[in-house]
C-alpha positions as MATLAB code, in Angstrom:
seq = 'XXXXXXXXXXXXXXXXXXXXXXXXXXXXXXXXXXXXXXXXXXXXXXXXXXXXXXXXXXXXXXXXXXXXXXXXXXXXXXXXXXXXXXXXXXXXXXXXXXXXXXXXXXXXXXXXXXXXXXXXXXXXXXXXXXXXXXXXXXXXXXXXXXXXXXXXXXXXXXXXXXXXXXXXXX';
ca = [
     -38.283   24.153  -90.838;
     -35.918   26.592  -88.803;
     -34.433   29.615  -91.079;
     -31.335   31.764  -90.074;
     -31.585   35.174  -90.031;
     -30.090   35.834  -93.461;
     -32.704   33.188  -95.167;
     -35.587   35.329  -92.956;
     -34.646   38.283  -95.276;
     -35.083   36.802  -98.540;
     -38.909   34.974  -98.093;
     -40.848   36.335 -100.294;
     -44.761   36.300  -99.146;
     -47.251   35.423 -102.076;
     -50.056   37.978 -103.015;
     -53.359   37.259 -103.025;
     -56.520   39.621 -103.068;
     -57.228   39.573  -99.562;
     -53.700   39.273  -98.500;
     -51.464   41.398  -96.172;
     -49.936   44.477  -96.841;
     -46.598   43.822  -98.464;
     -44.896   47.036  -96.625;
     -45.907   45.698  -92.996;
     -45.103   41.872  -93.323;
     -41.714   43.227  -95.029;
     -41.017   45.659  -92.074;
     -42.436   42.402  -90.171;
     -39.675   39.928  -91.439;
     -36.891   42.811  -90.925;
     -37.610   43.077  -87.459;
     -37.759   39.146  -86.594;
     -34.710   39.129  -88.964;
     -32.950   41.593  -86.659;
     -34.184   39.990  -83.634;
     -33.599   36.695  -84.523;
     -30.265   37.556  -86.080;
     -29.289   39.606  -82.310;
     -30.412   36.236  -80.737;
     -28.183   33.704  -83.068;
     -25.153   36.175  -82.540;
     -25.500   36.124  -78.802;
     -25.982   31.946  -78.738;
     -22.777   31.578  -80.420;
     -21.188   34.174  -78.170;
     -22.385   32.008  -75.614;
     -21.468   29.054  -77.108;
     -17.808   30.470  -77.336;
     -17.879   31.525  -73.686;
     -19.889   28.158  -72.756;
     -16.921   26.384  -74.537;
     -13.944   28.367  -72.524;
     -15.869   27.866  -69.624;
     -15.819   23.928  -70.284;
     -12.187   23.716  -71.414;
     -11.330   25.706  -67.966;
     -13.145   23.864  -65.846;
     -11.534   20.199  -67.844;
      -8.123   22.183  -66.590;
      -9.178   22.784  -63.175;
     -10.726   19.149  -62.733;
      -7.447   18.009  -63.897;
      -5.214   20.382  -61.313;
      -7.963   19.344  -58.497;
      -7.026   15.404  -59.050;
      -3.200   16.097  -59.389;
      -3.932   18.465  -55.838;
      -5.911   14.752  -54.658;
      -3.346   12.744  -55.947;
      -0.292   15.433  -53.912;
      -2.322   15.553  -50.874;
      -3.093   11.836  -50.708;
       0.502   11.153  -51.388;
       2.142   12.937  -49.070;
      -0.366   11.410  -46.181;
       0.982    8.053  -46.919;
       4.051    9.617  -47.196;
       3.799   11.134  -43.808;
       2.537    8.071  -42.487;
       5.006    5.613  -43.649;
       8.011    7.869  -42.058;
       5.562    7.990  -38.874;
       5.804    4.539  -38.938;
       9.128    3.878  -39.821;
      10.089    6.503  -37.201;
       7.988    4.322  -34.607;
       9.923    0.866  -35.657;
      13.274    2.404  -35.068;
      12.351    4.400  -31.812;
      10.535    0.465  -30.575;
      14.083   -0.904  -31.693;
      16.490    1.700  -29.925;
      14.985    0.653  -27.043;
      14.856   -2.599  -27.524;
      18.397   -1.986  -28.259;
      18.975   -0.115  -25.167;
      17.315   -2.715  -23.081;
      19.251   -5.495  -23.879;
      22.274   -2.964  -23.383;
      21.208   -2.374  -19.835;
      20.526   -5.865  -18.907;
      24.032   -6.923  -20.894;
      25.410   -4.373  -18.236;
      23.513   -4.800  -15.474;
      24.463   -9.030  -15.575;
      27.905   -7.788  -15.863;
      27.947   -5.349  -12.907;
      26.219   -7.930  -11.027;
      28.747  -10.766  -12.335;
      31.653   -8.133  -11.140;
      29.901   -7.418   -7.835;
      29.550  -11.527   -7.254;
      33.435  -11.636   -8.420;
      34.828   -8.888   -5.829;
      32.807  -10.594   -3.138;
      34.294  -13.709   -3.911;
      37.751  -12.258   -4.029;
      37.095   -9.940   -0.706;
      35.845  -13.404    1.311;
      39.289  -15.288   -0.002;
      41.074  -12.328    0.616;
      39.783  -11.984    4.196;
      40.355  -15.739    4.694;
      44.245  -15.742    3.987;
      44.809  -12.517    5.921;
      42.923  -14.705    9.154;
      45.302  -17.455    8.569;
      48.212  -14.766    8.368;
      46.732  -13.407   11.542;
      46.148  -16.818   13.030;
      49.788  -17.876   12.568;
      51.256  -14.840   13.661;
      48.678  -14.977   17.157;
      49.872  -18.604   17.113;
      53.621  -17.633   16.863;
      53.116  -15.577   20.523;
      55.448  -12.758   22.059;
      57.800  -15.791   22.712;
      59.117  -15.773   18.782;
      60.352  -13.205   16.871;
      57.859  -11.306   14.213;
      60.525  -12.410   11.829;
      62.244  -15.170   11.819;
      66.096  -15.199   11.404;
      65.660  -17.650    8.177;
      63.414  -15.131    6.267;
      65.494  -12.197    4.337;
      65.111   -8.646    5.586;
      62.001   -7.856    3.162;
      59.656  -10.084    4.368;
      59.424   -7.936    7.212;
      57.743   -4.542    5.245;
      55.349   -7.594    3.850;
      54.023   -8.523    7.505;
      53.608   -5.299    8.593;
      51.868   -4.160    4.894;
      49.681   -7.586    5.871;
      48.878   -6.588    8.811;
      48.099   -2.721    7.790;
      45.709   -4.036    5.366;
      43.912   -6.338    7.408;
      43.383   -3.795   10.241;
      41.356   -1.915    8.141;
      39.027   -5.025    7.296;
      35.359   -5.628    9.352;
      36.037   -8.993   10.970;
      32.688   -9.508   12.147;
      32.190  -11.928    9.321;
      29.594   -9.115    7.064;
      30.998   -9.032    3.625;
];
């Protein structure tokens, strides 16, 4: 049977002939009394403390899984927008391809056009040439049926096909 300190005090030894001395086993129980009284006041001390301790540590488990919970959020976080960022760069370009081959097929369709334009262009001004070669220093550059301003147009013709490579490169 355990006693506290306070019960300690009160035990009362029974005589007997031969027993102890009743001064030394009283001094005896005051001192274990004391000590054992010094001892239960320091276990619930600790048992305080031990408590604080626990109820700090419950607090700092808790912050430490909200920290987790932060830290883990913000690295999906950080690598959905790394992500994301990746999609949209891959479709700017994308983008920008097709833009460049949408202008290239143009530039190309253009370039095809003027060629086209330059070789008809270059044909009528040989049959121009051809009929004014074929007319000869015997006729007139202008004929006296035509009206005074188809005269500037021959001469423009002819300006503008000087100027032309007739060596058949385009």
């Amino acid at each position: 049977m355990s006693y506290t300190p306070v019960e300690l005090r009160h035990v009362h030894v029974k005589r007997s002939l031969l027993g102890y001395k009743r001064d030394a086993v009283k001094d005896l129980l005051a001192e274990l009394a004391d000590s054992f009284e010094t001892v239960w006041r320091e276990r619930h001390e600790l048992a305080d403390h031990v408590e604080e301790i626990e109820h700090e540590l419950g607090q700092l488990r808790s912050r430490e899984q909200a920290l987790t919970q932060t830290l883990v959020a913000a690295e999906q976080a950080a690598t959905h927008v790394k992500e994301q960022a990746q999609r949209e760069a891959e479709l700017i370009l994308a983008e920008a391809r097709t833009e460049a081959r949408s202008v290239l097929r143009d530039a190309e369709s253009d370039r095809h056009r003027l060629q086209a334009e330059t070789r008809r262009i270059e044909a009528l001004l040989r049959s121009a040439l051809g009929l004014i070669d074929e007319a000869g220093p015997e006729r007139p550059a202008v004929p006296e049926e035509q009206p005074e301003e188809a005269a500037p147009a021959q001469r423009q013709l002819l300006k503008v096909s000087g100027g032309l490579d007739w060596g058949g490169e385009g």
